[in-house]
């Protein structure tokens, strides 16, 4: 199946009226992309405020069943985003780009050997001939994130965003949970992060990580299954353990209704209190 930029359409454009693309050096840009779409978040450093969220995606009716090239799909999403939001290639003060894949593993920094990165990942995942393995140091949690991406994507990202370095979305998620919740909870919590076709599950008690994994899912029922599977494997009680829902839940009410059949304490993730937020995001 051939994937082109024309298959991706803008699905979100929430921008503060104060945003001035010509003043890009005052802003930070965070980009998350995969095979089904691309999203961006804008930060105004002058006010420490999140001022925009934009993105493109393929309609749910796009052709399926035929294998597609992940690199081709990501390229299509990126080109569609640039066409829809041409300001995204302006010289921003800071750009962070994350690959929304699912092949990754965390290695404690005390045990990490860069020369063994290939073995770490292949122990849990099959790495294809068209993929390359990258490593990123997650300093706040004292671990290395080892992940696979289509081999053309690092150069593609560097070409579009010369000041950016490609990271892994799952690793970024773990660091974000660590930073946002380390002083706010003192008991085990399960964080369920939903994105297209993947459910990330993170166990964190405010001090240390107990579990991290990305499960490929086809529907909401499979998401619930893997959540309960993790609880069973880690000895957590669905009647007692809080579950925090993060990410793109689509029909949020339907997802929450399903999960509440199995877990008693379900809450939506809170915004990062380190930033203020534009009225456009309310």
C-alpha positions as a LaTeX table, in Angstrom:
\begin{tabular}{lrrr}
\hline
Residue & $x$ (\AA) & $y$ (\AA) & $z$ (\AA) \\
\hline
Unk1 & 0.00 & 0.00 & 0.00 \\
Unk2 & 1.35 & 3.39 & $-1.00$ \\
Unk3 & 0.95 & 6.18 & 1.55 \\
Unk4 & 1.01 & 9.83 & 0.45 \\
Unk5 & 0.70 & 13.21 & 2.12 \\
Unk6 & $-2.70$ & 13.69 & 0.47 \\
Unk7 & $-4.15$ & 10.94 & 2.69 \\
Unk8 & $-3.51$ & 13.00 & 5.83 \\
Unk9 & $-5.85$ & 15.83 & 6.80 \\
Unk10 & $-5.65$ & 18.49 & 9.52 \\
Unk11 & $-7.59$ & 17.28 & 12.56 \\
Unk12 & $-6.59$ & 19.82 & 15.21 \\
Unk13 & $-5.65$ & 23.50 & 15.13 \\
Unk14 & $-5.89$ & 25.21 & 18.50 \\
Unk15 & $-3.70$ & 28.30 & 18.63 \\
Unk16 & $-3.51$ & 31.22 & 21.02 \\
Unk17 & $-4.16$ & 34.58 & 19.35 \\
Unk18 & $-0.75$ & 35.74 & 20.58 \\
Unk19 & 1.14 & 33.20 & 18.41 \\
Unk20 & 3.45 & 34.92 & 15.90 \\
Unk21 & 5.21 & 32.47 & 13.56 \\
Unk22 & 7.83 & 35.09 & 12.66 \\
Unk23 & 8.93 & 35.11 & 16.32 \\
Unk24 & 9.79 & 31.40 & 16.30 \\
Unk25 & 12.94 & 31.89 & 18.41 \\
Unk26 & 10.69 & 32.63 & 21.38 \\
Unk27 & 8.89 & 29.29 & 21.09 \\
Unk28 & 9.52 & 25.62 & 21.58 \\
Unk29 & 7.99 & 22.98 & 19.31 \\
Unk30 & 7.30 & 19.37 & 20.33 \\
Unk31 & 6.46 & 16.98 & 17.48 \\
Unk32 & 5.11 & 13.42 & 17.85 \\
Unk33 & 4.72 & 11.35 & 14.71 \\
Unk34 & 4.03 & 7.80 & 13.64 \\
Unk35 & 2.34 & 5.93 & 10.82 \\
Unk36 & $-1.18$ & 7.27 & 11.41 \\
Unk37 & $-0.55$ & 10.96 & 11.98 \\
Unk38 & 1.50 & 13.73 & 13.52 \\
Unk39 & 0.77 & 16.20 & 16.32 \\
Unk40 & 2.54 & 19.29 & 17.64 \\
Unk41 & 2.56 & 21.33 & 20.85 \\
Unk42 & 3.79 & 24.93 & 21.06 \\
Unk43 & 5.40 & 26.44 & 24.16 \\
Unk44 & 5.92 & 30.20 & 24.61 \\
Unk45 & 9.14 & 30.48 & 26.65 \\
Unk46 & 8.49 & 34.12 & 27.50 \\
Unk47 & 5.35 & 33.24 & 29.47 \\
Unk48 & 6.08 & 29.57 & 30.15 \\
Unk49 & 2.73 & 28.85 & 28.54 \\
Unk50 & 1.46 & 26.10 & 26.25 \\
Unk51 & $-0.17$ & 28.10 & 23.46 \\
Unk52 & $-1.09$ & 25.62 & 20.75 \\
Unk53 & $-1.86$ & 22.08 & 19.65 \\
Unk54 & $-2.03$ & 21.14 & 15.96 \\
Unk55 & $-2.02$ & 17.90 & 14.03 \\
Unk56 & $-2.84$ & 15.81 & 10.99 \\
Unk57 & $-4.15$ & 12.27 & 10.70 \\
Unk58 & $-5.54$ & 9.76 & 8.26 \\
Unk59 & $-9.32$ & 9.26 & 8.35 \\
Unk60 & $-10.42$ & 6.00 & 9.92 \\
Unk61 & $-11.64$ & 4.84 & 6.51 \\
Unk62 & $-8.13$ & 4.71 & 5.00 \\
Unk63 & $-7.30$ & 1.41 & 3.29 \\
Unk64 & $-6.12$ & $-1.36$ & 5.59 \\
Unk65 & $-5.18$ & $-4.99$ & 5.22 \\
Unk66 & $-2.24$ & $-4.36$ & 2.90 \\
Unk67 & 1.23 & $-4.00$ & 4.43 \\
Unk68 & 2.58 & $-0.46$ & 4.30 \\
Unk69 & 6.03 & 1.04 & 4.75 \\
Unk70 & 6.19 & 2.80 & 8.18 \\
Unk71 & 8.82 & 5.23 & 6.91 \\
Unk72 & 6.64 & 6.11 & 3.93 \\
Unk73 & 3.65 & 6.67 & 6.21 \\
Unk74 & 5.66 & 8.89 & 8.58 \\
Unk75 & 7.02 & 10.85 & 5.62 \\
Unk76 & 3.48 & 11.38 & 4.34 \\
Unk77 & 2.30 & 12.61 & 7.74 \\
Unk78 & 5.26 & 14.99 & 8.08 \\
Unk79 & 4.82 & 16.44 & 4.60 \\
Unk80 & 1.08 & 16.89 & 5.16 \\
Unk81 & 1.78 & 18.70 & 8.43 \\
Unk82 & 4.28 & 21.04 & 6.76 \\
Unk83 & 1.76 & 21.81 & 4.01 \\
Unk84 & $-1.00$ & 22.50 & 6.55 \\
Unk85 & 1.19 & 24.38 & 9.04 \\
Unk86 & 4.13 & 25.84 & 7.08 \\
Unk87 & 5.35 & 27.73 & 10.16 \\
Unk88 & 6.49 & 24.45 & 11.75 \\
Unk89 & 9.78 & 24.60 & 9.81 \\
Unk90 & 10.62 & 28.07 & 11.17 \\
Unk91 & 13.77 & 28.34 & 13.33 \\
Unk92 & 12.28 & 27.57 & 16.74 \\
Unk93 & 14.36 & 28.03 & 19.87 \\
Unk94 & 13.92 & 24.36 & 20.70 \\
Unk95 & 12.47 & 21.41 & 18.77 \\
Unk96 & 11.84 & 17.94 & 20.19 \\
Unk97 & 10.71 & 15.13 & 17.88 \\
Unk98 & 9.37 & 11.78 & 19.09 \\
Unk99 & 8.74 & 8.58 & 17.14 \\
Unk100 & 5.45 & 6.94 & 18.14 \\
Unk101 & 6.61 & 3.36 & 17.76 \\
Unk102 & 6.22 & 0.39 & 20.09 \\
Unk103 & 9.54 & $-1.49$ & 19.90 \\
Unk104 & 11.54 & $-0.31$ & 22.90 \\
Unk105 & 13.04 & $-1.38$ & 26.21 \\
Unk106 & 14.48 & 0.38 & 29.26 \\
Unk107 & 17.90 & $-0.55$ & 30.65 \\
Unk108 & 19.15 & 0.74 & 34.06 \\
Unk109 & 22.11 & 3.04 & 33.47 \\
Unk110 & 24.31 & 0.98 & 35.82 \\
Unk111 & 23.86 & $-2.04$ & 33.53 \\
Unk112 & 23.87 & $-0.25$ & 30.18 \\
Unk113 & 26.50 & $-1.03$ & 27.55 \\
Unk114 & 26.01 & 0.85 & 24.29 \\
Unk115 & 27.71 & $-1.92$ & 22.34 \\
Unk116 & 25.04 & $-4.33$ & 23.60 \\
Unk117 & 22.04 & $-2.14$ & 22.64 \\
Unk118 & 21.16 & $-4.44$ & 19.77 \\
Unk119 & 20.97 & $-7.45$ & 22.10 \\
Unk120 & 18.87 & $-5.60$ & 24.68 \\
Unk121 & 16.15 & $-4.82$ & 22.16 \\
Unk122 & 16.23 & $-8.10$ & 20.25 \\
Unk123 & 15.66 & $-9.96$ & 23.52 \\
Unk124 & 12.06 & $-8.69$ & 23.58 \\
Unk125 & 11.35 & $-7.54$ & 19.99 \\
Unk126 & 11.95 & $-8.61$ & 16.41 \\
Unk127 & 13.92 & $-5.86$ & 14.69 \\
Unk128 & 13.42 & $-5.76$ & 10.92 \\
Unk129 & 16.13 & $-5.34$ & 8.29 \\
Unk130 & 14.82 & $-1.85$ & 7.48 \\
Unk131 & 15.03 & $-0.64$ & 11.08 \\
Unk132 & 17.82 & 0.96 & 13.05 \\
Unk133 & 18.33 & 0.95 & 16.83 \\
Unk134 & 18.77 & 4.19 & 18.78 \\
Unk135 & 19.62 & 4.88 & 22.43 \\
Unk136 & 18.61 & 7.87 & 24.53 \\
Unk137 & 19.67 & 8.55 & 28.12 \\
Unk138 & 16.65 & 9.23 & 30.35 \\
Unk139 & 18.53 & 11.13 & 33.05 \\
Unk140 & 15.64 & 11.75 & 35.51 \\
Unk141 & 14.90 & 8.03 & 35.89 \\
Unk142 & 18.49 & 6.77 & 35.62 \\
Unk143 & 17.90 & 4.53 & 32.60 \\
Unk144 & 18.56 & 4.23 & 28.88 \\
Unk145 & 15.74 & 3.96 & 26.36 \\
Unk146 & 16.65 & 1.57 & 23.53 \\
Unk147 & 14.23 & 1.64 & 20.60 \\
Unk148 & 13.82 & 0.80 & 16.91 \\
Unk149 & 12.79 & 3.17 & 14.12 \\
Unk150 & 12.68 & 2.82 & 10.32 \\
Unk151 & 16.24 & 3.57 & 9.25 \\
Unk152 & 15.33 & 6.56 & 7.03 \\
Unk153 & 13.48 & 8.49 & 9.73 \\
Unk154 & 16.42 & 9.93 & 11.75 \\
Unk155 & 17.81 & 11.58 & 8.60 \\
Unk156 & 14.35 & 12.76 & 7.57 \\
Unk157 & 13.83 & 14.41 & 10.96 \\
Unk158 & 17.32 & 15.95 & 10.89 \\
Unk159 & 16.61 & 17.38 & 7.44 \\
Unk160 & 13.38 & 19.05 & 8.53 \\
Unk161 & 14.48 & 19.99 & 12.06 \\
Unk162 & 18.29 & 20.39 & 12.11 \\
Unk163 & 18.25 & 21.38 & 15.80 \\
Unk164 & 16.21 & 18.39 & 16.91 \\
Unk165 & 17.14 & 14.89 & 18.01 \\
Unk166 & 14.77 & 11.98 & 17.58 \\
Unk167 & 13.50 & 10.35 & 20.78 \\
Unk168 & 11.03 & 7.58 & 21.56 \\
Unk169 & 7.48 & 8.46 & 22.64 \\
Unk170 & 7.31 & 5.74 & 25.29 \\
Unk171 & 10.52 & 6.98 & 26.90 \\
Unk172 & 9.23 & 10.54 & 26.80 \\
Unk173 & 6.01 & 9.38 & 28.45 \\
Unk174 & 7.86 & 7.67 & 31.31 \\
Unk175 & 9.96 & 10.76 & 32.03 \\
Unk176 & 6.85 & 12.97 & 31.91 \\
Unk177 & 5.03 & 10.74 & 34.42 \\
Unk178 & 8.10 & 10.71 & 36.67 \\
Unk179 & 8.42 & 14.50 & 36.65 \\
Unk180 & 4.69 & 15.24 & 36.99 \\
Unk181 & 3.82 & 12.70 & 39.69 \\
Unk182 & 6.95 & 12.05 & 41.77 \\
Unk183 & 5.85 & 14.53 & 44.46 \\
Unk184 & 2.11 & 13.98 & 44.08 \\
Unk185 & 1.59 & 10.28 & 44.85 \\
Unk186 & 2.94 & 7.88 & 47.48 \\
Unk187 & 1.28 & 4.61 & 46.46 \\
Unk188 & 1.30 & 2.46 & 43.29 \\
Unk189 & $-0.60$ & 3.98 & 40.37 \\
Unk190 & $-1.09$ & 2.52 & 36.89 \\
Unk191 & $-0.86$ & 5.03 & 34.06 \\
Unk192 & $-2.68$ & 3.99 & 30.89 \\
Unk193 & $-1.63$ & 6.04 & 27.86 \\
Unk194 & $-3.68$ & 5.46 & 24.72 \\
Unk195 & $-2.66$ & 6.17 & 21.14 \\
Unk196 & $-3.64$ & 4.77 & 17.78 \\
Unk197 & $-3.15$ & 1.00 & 17.98 \\
Unk198 & $-0.98$ & 1.09 & 21.12 \\
Unk199 & $-1.62$ & 1.15 & 24.87 \\
Unk200 & 1.33 & 2.19 & 27.05 \\
Unk201 & 1.10 & 0.93 & 30.65 \\
Unk202 & 3.36 & 2.40 & 33.35 \\
Unk203 & 3.43 & 1.43 & 37.04 \\
Unk204 & 4.80 & 4.20 & 39.27 \\
Unk205 & 4.52 & 4.77 & 43.03 \\
Unk206 & 6.06 & 8.24 & 43.27 \\
Unk207 & 9.57 & 6.91 & 43.88 \\
Unk208 & 10.38 & 4.18 & 41.36 \\
Unk209 & 9.07 & 2.51 & 38.23 \\
Unk210 & 7.63 & $-0.96$ & 38.67 \\
Unk211 & 6.57 & $-1.76$ & 35.12 \\
Unk212 & 6.69 & $-0.22$ & 31.62 \\
Unk213 & 5.40 & $-1.74$ & 28.39 \\
Unk214 & 3.68 & $-0.81$ & 25.12 \\
Unk215 & 0.97 & $-3.21$ & 23.96 \\
Unk216 & $-0.39$ & $-3.30$ & 20.44 \\
Unk217 & $-4.19$ & $-3.23$ & 20.62 \\
Unk218 & $-6.98$ & $-3.42$ & 18.06 \\
Unk219 & $-9.89$ & $-2.20$ & 20.19 \\
Unk220 & $-10.96$ & $-0.99$ & 23.63 \\
Unk221 & $-11.58$ & $-4.52$ & 24.87 \\
Unk222 & $-7.96$ & $-5.46$ & 24.23 \\
Unk223 & $-6.86$ & $-2.35$ & 26.10 \\
Unk224 & $-8.89$ & $-3.43$ & 29.12 \\
Unk225 & $-7.49$ & $-6.95$ & 28.84 \\
Unk226 & $-3.86$ & $-5.79$ & 28.94 \\
Unk227 & $-4.55$ & $-3.42$ & 31.81 \\
Unk228 & $-5.96$ & $-6.30$ & 33.87 \\
Unk229 & $-3.11$ & $-8.53$ & 32.70 \\
Unk230 & $-0.55$ & $-6.07$ & 34.10 \\
Unk231 & $-2.46$ & $-5.87$ & 37.37 \\
Unk232 & $-2.45$ & $-9.65$ & 37.68 \\
Unk233 & 1.26 & $-9.93$ & 36.84 \\
Unk234 & 2.26 & $-7.22$ & 39.32 \\
Unk235 & $-0.07$ & $-8.32$ & 42.12 \\
Unk236 & $-2.24$ & $-5.19$ & 42.07 \\
Unk237 & $-5.88$ & $-5.18$ & 43.17 \\
Unk238 & $-8.31$ & $-3.62$ & 40.62 \\
Unk239 & $-10.51$ & $-2.60$ & 43.54 \\
Unk240 & $-7.75$ & $-0.59$ & 45.17 \\
Unk241 & $-5.16$ & 0.53 & 42.59 \\
Unk242 & $-5.73$ & 3.96 & 41.02 \\
Unk243 & $-5.58$ & 4.06 & 37.21 \\
Unk244 & $-4.73$ & 7.34 & 35.45 \\
Unk245 & $-5.95$ & 7.70 & 31.87 \\
Unk246 & $-3.68$ & 9.63 & 29.48 \\
Unk247 & $-3.31$ & 10.26 & 25.76 \\
Unk248 & $-5.74$ & 10.17 & 22.84 \\
Unk249 & $-8.77$ & 8.25 & 24.08 \\
Unk250 & $-11.00$ & 9.04 & 21.09 \\
Unk251 & $-14.49$ & 8.48 & 22.50 \\
Unk252 & $-13.39$ & 9.25 & 26.04 \\
Unk253 & $-16.72$ & 8.50 & 27.70 \\
Unk254 & $-16.93$ & 5.07 & 26.06 \\
Unk255 & $-13.39$ & 4.19 & 27.11 \\
Unk256 & $-14.01$ & 5.28 & 30.67 \\
Unk257 & $-17.30$ & 3.40 & 30.86 \\
Unk258 & $-15.59$ & 0.18 & 29.76 \\
Unk259 & $-12.64$ & 0.53 & 32.15 \\
Unk260 & $-14.90$ & 1.31 & 35.12 \\
Unk261 & $-16.37$ & $-2.18$ & 34.78 \\
Unk262 & $-13.02$ & $-3.56$ & 35.89 \\
Unk263 & $-11.29$ & $-0.90$ & 38.02 \\
Unk264 & $-12.79$ & 1.13 & 40.83 \\
Unk265 & $-10.50$ & 4.16 & 40.86 \\
Unk266 & $-10.16$ & 5.74 & 37.39 \\
Unk267 & $-9.09$ & 9.34 & 36.84 \\
Unk268 & $-8.02$ & 11.50 & 33.92 \\
Unk269 & $-4.44$ & 12.70 & 33.84 \\
Unk270 & $-3.78$ & 16.16 & 35.21 \\
Unk271 & $-2.03$ & 18.90 & 33.28 \\
Unk272 & 1.61 & 19.55 & 34.11 \\
Unk273 & 1.51 & 22.29 & 36.79 \\
Unk274 & 4.90 & 23.58 & 35.65 \\
Unk275 & 3.19 & 25.38 & 32.74 \\
Unk276 & 0.26 & 27.70 & 32.24 \\
Unk277 & $-2.17$ & 27.03 & 29.40 \\
Unk278 & $-3.83$ & 29.17 & 26.77 \\
Unk279 & $-7.58$ & 29.68 & 26.82 \\
Unk280 & $-7.56$ & 28.15 & 23.32 \\
Unk281 & $-6.89$ & 24.74 & 24.92 \\
Unk282 & $-9.83$ & 24.80 & 27.34 \\
\hline
\end{tabular}
